[in-house]
Short mmCIF file of C-alpha atoms and ligand atoms in Angstrom, two decimals:
data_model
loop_
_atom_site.label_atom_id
_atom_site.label_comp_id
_atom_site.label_asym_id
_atom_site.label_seq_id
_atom_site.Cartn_x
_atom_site.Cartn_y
_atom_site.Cartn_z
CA UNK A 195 0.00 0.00 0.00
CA UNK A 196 1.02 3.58 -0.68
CA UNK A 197 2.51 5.97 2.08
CA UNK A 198 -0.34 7.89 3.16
CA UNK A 199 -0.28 11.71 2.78
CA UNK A 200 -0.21 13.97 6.00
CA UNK A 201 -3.67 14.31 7.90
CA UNK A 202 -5.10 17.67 7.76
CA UNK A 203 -5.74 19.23 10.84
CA UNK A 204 -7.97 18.60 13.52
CA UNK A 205 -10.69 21.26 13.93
CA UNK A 206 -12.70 21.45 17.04
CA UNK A 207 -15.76 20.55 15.82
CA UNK A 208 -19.81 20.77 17.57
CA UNK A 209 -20.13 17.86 19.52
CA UNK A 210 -21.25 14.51 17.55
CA UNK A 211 -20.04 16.21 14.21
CA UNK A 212 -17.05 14.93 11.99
CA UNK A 213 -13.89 16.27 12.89
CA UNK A 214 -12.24 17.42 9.76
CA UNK A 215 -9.63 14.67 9.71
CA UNK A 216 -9.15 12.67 6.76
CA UNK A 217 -8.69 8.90 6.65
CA UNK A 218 -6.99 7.27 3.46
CA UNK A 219 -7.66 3.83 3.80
CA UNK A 220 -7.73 1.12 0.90
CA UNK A 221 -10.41 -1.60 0.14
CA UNK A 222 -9.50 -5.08 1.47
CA UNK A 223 -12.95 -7.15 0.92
CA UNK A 224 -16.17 -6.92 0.33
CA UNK A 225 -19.18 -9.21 1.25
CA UNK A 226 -22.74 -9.14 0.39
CA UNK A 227 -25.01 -8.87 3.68
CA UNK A 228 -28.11 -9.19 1.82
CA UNK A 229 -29.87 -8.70 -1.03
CA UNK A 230 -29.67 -4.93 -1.08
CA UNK A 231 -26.38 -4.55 1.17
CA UNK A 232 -22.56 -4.66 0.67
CA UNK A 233 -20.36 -4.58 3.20
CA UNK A 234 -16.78 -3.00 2.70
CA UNK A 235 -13.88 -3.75 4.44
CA UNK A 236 -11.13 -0.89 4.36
CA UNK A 237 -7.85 -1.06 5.84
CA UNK A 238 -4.10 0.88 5.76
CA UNK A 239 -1.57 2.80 7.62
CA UNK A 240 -4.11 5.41 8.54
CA UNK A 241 -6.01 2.64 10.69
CA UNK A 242 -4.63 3.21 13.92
CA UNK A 243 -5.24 6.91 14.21
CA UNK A 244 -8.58 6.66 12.93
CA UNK A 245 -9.35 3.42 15.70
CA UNK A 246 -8.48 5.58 18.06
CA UNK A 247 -10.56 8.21 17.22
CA UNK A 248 -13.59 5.73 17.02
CA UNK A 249 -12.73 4.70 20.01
CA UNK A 250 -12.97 8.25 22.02
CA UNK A 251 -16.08 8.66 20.37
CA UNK A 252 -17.92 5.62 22.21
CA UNK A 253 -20.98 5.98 19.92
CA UNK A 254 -22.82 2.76 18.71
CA UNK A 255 -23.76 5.48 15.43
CA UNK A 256 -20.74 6.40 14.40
CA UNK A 257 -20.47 7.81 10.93
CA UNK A 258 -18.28 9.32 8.31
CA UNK A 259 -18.60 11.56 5.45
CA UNK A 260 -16.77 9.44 2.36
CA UNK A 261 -15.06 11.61 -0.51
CA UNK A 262 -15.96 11.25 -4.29
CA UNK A 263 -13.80 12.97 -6.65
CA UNK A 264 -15.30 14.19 -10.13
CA UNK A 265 -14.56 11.59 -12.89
CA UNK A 266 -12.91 14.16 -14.98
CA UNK A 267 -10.47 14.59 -12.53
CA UNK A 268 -6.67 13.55 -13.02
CA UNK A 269 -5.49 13.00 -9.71
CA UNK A 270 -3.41 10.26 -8.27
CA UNK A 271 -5.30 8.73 -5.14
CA UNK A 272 -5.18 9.31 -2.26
CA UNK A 273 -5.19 13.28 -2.19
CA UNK A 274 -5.61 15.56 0.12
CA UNK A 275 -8.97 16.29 -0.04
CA UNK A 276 -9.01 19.62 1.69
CA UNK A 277 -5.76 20.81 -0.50
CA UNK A 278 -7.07 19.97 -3.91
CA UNK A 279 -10.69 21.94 -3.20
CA UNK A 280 -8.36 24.98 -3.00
CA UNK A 281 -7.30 24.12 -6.68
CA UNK A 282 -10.83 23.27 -8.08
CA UNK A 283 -13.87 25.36 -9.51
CA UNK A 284 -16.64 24.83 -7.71
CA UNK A 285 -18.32 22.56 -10.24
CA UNK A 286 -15.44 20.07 -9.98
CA UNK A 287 -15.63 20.37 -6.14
CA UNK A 288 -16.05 16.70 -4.51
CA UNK A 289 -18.88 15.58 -2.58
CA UNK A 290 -19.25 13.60 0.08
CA UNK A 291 -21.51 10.52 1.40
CA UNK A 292 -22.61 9.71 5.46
CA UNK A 293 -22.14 6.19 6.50
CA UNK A 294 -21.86 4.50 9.65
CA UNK A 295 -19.09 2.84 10.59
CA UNK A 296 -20.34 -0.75 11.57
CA UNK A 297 -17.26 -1.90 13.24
CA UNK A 298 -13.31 -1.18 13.90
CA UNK A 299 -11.90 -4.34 13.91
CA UNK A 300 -8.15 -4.01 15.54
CA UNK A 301 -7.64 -7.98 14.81
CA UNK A 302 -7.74 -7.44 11.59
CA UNK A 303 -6.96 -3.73 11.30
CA UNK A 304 -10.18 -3.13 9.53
CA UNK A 305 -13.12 -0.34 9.19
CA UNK A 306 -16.36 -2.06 8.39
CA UNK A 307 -18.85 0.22 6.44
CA UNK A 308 -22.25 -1.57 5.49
CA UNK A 309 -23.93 0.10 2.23
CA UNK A 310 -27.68 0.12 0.57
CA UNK A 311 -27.35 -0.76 -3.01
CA UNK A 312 -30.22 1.18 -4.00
CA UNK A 313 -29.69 0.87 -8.12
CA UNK A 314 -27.82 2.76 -10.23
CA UNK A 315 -28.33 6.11 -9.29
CA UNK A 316 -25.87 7.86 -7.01
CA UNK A 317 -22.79 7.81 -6.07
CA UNK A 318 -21.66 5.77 -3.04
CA UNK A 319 -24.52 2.74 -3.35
CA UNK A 320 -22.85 1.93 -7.05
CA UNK A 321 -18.88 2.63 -5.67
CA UNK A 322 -19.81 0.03 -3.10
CA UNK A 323 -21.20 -2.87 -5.30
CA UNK A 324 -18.61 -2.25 -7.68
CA UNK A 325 -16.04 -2.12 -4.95
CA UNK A 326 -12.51 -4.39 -4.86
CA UNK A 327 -9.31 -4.67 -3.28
CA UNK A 328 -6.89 -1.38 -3.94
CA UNK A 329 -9.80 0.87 -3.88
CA UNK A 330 -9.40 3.95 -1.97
CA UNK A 331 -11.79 5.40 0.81
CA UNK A 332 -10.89 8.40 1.73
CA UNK A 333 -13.60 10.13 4.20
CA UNK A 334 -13.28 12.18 7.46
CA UNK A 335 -14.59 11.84 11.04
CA UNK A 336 -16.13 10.25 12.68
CA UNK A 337 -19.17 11.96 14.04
CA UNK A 338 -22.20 10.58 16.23
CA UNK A 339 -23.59 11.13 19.13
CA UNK A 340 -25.85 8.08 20.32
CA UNK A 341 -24.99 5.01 23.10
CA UNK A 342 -28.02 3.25 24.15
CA UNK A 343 -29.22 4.97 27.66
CA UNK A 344 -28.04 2.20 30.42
CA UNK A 345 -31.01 3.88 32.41
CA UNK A 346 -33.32 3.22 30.13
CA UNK A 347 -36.47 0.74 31.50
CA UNK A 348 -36.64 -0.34 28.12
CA UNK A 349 -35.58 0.99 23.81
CA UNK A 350 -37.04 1.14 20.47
CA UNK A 351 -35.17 1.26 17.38
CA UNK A 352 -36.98 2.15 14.23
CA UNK A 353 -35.48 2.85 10.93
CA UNK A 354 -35.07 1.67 7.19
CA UNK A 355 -32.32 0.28 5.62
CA UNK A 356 -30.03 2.73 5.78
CA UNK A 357 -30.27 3.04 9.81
CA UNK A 358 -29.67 -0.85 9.84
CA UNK A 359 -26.25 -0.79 10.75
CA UNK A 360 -26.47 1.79 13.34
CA UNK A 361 -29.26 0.16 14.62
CA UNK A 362 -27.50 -3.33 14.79
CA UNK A 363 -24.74 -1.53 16.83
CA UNK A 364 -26.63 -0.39 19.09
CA UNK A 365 -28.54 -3.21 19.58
CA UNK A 366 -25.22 -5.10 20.17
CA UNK A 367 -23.86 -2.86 22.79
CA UNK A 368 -27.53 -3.59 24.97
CA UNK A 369 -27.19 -5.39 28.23
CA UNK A 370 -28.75 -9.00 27.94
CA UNK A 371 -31.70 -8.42 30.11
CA UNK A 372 -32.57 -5.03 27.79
CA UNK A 373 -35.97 -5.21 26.20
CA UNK A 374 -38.20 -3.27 23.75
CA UNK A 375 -39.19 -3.13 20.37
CA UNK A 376 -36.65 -2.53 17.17
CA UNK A 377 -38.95 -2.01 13.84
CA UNK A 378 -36.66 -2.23 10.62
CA UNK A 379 -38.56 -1.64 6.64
CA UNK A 380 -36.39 -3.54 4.20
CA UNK A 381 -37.71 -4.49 0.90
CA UNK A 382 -38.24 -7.66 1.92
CA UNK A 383 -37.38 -11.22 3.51
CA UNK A 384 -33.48 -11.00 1.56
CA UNK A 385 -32.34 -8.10 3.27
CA UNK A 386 -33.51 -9.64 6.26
CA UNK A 387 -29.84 -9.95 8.54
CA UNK A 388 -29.08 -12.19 12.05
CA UNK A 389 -29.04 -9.17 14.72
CA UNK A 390 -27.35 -10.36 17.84
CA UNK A 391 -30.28 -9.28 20.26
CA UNK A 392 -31.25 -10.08 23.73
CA UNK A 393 -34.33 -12.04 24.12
CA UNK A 394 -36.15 -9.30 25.54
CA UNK A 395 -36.07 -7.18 22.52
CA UNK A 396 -38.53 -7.69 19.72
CA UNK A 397 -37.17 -7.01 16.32
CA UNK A 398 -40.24 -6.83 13.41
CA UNK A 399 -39.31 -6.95 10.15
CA UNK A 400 -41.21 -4.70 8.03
CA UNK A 401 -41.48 -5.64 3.83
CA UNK A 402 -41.90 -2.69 1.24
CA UNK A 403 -42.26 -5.66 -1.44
CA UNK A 404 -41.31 -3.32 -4.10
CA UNK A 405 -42.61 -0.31 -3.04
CA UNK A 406 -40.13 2.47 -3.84
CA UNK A 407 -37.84 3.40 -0.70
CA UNK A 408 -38.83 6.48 1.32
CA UNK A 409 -42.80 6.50 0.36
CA UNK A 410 -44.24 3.82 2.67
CA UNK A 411 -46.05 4.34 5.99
CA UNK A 412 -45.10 1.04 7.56
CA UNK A 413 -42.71 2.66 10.54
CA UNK A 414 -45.03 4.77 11.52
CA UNK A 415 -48.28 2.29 11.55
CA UNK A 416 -46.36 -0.40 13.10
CA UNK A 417 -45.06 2.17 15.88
CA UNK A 418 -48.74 3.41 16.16
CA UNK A 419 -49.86 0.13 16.87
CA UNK A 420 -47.78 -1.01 19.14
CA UNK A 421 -49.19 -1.79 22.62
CA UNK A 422 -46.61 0.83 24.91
CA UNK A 423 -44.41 -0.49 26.95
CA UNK A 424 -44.17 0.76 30.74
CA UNK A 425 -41.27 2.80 31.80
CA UNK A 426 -39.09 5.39 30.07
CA UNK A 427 -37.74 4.46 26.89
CA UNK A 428 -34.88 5.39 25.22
CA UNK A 429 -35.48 5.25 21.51
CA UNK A 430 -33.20 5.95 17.92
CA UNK A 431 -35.16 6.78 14.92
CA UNK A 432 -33.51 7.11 12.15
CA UNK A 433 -34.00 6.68 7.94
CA UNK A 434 -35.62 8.36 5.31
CA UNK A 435 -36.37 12.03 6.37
CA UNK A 436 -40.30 11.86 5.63
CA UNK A 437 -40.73 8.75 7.12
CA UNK A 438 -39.08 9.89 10.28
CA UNK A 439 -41.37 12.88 10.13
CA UNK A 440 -44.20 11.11 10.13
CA UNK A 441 -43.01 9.44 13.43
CA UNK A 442 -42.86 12.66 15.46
CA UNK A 443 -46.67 12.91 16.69
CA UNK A 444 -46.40 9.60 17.31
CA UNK A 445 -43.53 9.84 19.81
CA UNK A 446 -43.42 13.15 21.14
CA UNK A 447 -47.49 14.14 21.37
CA UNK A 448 -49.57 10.73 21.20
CA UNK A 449 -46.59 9.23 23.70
CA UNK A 450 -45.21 12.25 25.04
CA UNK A 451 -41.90 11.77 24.90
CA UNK A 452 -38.85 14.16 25.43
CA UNK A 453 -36.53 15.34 23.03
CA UNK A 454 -33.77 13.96 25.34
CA UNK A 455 -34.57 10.46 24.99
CA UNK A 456 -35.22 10.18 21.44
CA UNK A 457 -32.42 10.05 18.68
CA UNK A 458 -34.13 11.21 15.43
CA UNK A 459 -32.94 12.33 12.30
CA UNK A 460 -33.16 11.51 8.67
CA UNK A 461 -30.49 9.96 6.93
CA UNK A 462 -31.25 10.56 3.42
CA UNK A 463 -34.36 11.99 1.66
CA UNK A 464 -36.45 10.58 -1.35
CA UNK A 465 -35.66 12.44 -4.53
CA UNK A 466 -32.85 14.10 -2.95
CA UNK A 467 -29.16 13.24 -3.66
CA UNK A 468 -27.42 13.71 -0.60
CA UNK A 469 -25.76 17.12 -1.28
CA UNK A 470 -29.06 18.46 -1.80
CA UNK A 471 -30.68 16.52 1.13
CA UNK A 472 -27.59 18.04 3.53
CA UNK A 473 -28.84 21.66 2.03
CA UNK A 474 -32.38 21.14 2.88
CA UNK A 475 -31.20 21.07 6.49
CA UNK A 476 -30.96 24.59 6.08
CA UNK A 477 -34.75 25.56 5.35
CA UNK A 478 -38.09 24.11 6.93
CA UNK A 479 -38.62 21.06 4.69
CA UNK A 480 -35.05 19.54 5.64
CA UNK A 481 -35.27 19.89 9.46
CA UNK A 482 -37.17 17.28 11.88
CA UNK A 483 -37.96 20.16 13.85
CA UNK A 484 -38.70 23.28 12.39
CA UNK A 485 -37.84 26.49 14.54
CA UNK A 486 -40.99 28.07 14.42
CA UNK A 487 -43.06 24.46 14.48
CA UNK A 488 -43.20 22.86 17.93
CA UNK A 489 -42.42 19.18 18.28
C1 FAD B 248 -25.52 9.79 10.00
C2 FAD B 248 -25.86 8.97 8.76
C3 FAD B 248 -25.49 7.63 8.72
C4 FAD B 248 -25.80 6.87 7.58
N1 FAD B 248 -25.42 5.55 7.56
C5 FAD B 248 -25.66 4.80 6.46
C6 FAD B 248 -25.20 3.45 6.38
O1 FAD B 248 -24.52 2.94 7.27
N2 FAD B 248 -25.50 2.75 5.26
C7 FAD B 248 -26.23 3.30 4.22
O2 FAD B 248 -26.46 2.63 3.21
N3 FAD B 248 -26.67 4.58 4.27
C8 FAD B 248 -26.39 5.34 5.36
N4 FAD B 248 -26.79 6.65 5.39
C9 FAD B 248 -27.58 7.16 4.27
C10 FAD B 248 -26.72 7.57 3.08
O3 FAD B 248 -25.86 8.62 3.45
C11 FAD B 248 -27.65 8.05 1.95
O4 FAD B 248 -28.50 7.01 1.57
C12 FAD B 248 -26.90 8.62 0.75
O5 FAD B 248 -27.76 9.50 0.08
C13 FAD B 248 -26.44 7.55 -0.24
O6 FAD B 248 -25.64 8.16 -1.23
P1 FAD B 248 -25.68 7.72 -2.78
O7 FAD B 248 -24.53 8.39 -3.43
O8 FAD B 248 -25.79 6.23 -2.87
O9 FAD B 248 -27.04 8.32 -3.30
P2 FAD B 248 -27.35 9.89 -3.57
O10 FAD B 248 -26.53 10.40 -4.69
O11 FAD B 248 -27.27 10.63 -2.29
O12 FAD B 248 -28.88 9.82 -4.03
C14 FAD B 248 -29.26 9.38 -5.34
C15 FAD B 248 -30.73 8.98 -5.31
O13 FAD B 248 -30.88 7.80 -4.50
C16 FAD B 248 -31.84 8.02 -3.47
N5 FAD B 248 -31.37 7.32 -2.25
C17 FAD B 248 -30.39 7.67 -1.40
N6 FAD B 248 -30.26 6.79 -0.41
C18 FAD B 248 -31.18 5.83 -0.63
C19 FAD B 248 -31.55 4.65 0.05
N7 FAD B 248 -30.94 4.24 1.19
N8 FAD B 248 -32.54 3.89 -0.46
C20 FAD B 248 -33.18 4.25 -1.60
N9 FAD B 248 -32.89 5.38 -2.29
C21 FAD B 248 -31.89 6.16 -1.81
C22 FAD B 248 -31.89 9.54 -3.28
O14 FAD B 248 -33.15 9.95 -2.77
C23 FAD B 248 -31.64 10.04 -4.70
O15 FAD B 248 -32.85 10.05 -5.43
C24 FAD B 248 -26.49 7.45 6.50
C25 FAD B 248 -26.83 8.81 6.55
C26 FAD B 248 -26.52 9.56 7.67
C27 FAD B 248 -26.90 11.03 7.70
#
């Protein structure tokens, strides 16, 4: 493997944000989870630094905002991300993809990213199905916020595919006598995946069956219909951003919950590539909670 370039340097950033480090790290593996997931391994010199960083953050939602160069470019990988912007017009400018990071694996010195294949359009679904050994991955952070509350009497989990691996993690880092409720919409029974979860939580599976990602009400029925546990729960809702939406008077007026105790936030928006999905975040229709619109 090449000699990776200098880091650029750390910037304080707002707590459970990215901090503008970049990783350089090199494709080792890849393995099919399901039907519509990939899994990459990535590996290099870089690991260490970036393990430890992973490590300090203690989140079971750890994520990291990947790179993509413009095509047209002739660079020689890896580059400095932050350098070459400096060179480039701002149509040439790269953009960058959110995912979480699964698992560090210090056995085998790897970062474990799991991605929805979600066709052809995009950029980081098609890089990962199309992804072998030599690639680089060159991203920054990581970011996140969430651990699952200790305190809590009991948790839900409810998200799509693309919350799948945080939600796994989190799951995994429960006590064994945790219970509650995890509610995950895949497409259907393929993309189902073994989640190692104590036998007081309840994971439903819920199918689409076709029905195009980020337009079905199946979260939010399922979540309506549940019969409520007793106690204070600690729940993480993540996934598409209108499905997420739809999930707020459900939580925070039907069940009166708190903003403290829920994680929510979408992770990608239908119709929206994400650099126009992260701008959004900026006006009304891209925030969970508008500033002028209680919760
Ligand atoms: C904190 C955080 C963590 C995330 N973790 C993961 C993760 O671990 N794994 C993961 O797969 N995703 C994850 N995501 C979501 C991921 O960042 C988005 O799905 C992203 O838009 C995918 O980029 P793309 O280049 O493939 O598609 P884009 O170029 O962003 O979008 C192209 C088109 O595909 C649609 N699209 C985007 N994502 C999906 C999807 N999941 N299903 C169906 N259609 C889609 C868009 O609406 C758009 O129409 C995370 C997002 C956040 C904010």
């Amino acid at each position: 493997m090449q000699t990776q370039p200098a880091a650029a340097p750390a910037r304080p950033g707002r707590s459970g944000r990215p901090p503008r480090v970049q990783t350089n790290l090199q494709v080792t593996r890849t393995e099919w989870l399901s039907k519509h997931m990939v899994r990459v391994y990535a590996s290099g010199d870089a690991f260490e630094s970036f393990a430890e960083r992973y490590a300090e953050k203690a989140a079971t939602d750890p994520y990291i905002k990947i790179f993509f160069l413009d095509p047209s470019l002739d660079v020689e990988l890896p580059v400095n991300v932050a350098e070459l912007k400096e060179t480039l017009p701002a149509d040439k400018l790269p953009v960058t993809r959110t995912y979480t990071v699964r698992r560090v694996d210090r056995e085998t010195r790897e970062v474990v990213v799991d991605f929805v294949v979600h066709g052809e359009e995009g950029l980081a679904g098609p890089w990962a199905a199309r992804a072998k050994p030599g690639d680089w991955m060159m991203f920054n952070g990581p970011g996140g916020a969430y651990r699952p509350d200790p305190e809590a009497d009991w948790y839900l989990f409810a998200g799509d595919d693309s919350a799948l691996p945080a939600v796994a993690s989190a799951i995994e880092a429960l006590s064994p006598d945790a219970r509650g409720h995890a509610f995950l919409e895949v497409d259907s029974e393929a993309d189902v995946q073994e989640l190692g979860t104590p036998a007081g939580l309840q994971v439903h599976w819920l199918f689409r069956h076709g029905q195009t990602p980020g337009t079905a009400t199946m979260l939010r029925d399922a979540i309506s219909a549940l019969e409520w546990p007793e106690g204070r729960v600690d729940a993480f809702v993540h996934g598409e951003r209108g499905e997420v939406k739809s999930l707020r008077d459900v939580l925070f007026k039907d069940h009166g919950l708190s903003r403290e105790q829920v994680s929510i936030s979408g992770y990608w928006a239908y119709g929206r590539a994400e650099d126009a999905f992260q701008a959004e975040k900026r006006t009304p229709v891209g925030q969970i909670f508008p500033e002028n619109e209680p919760a």
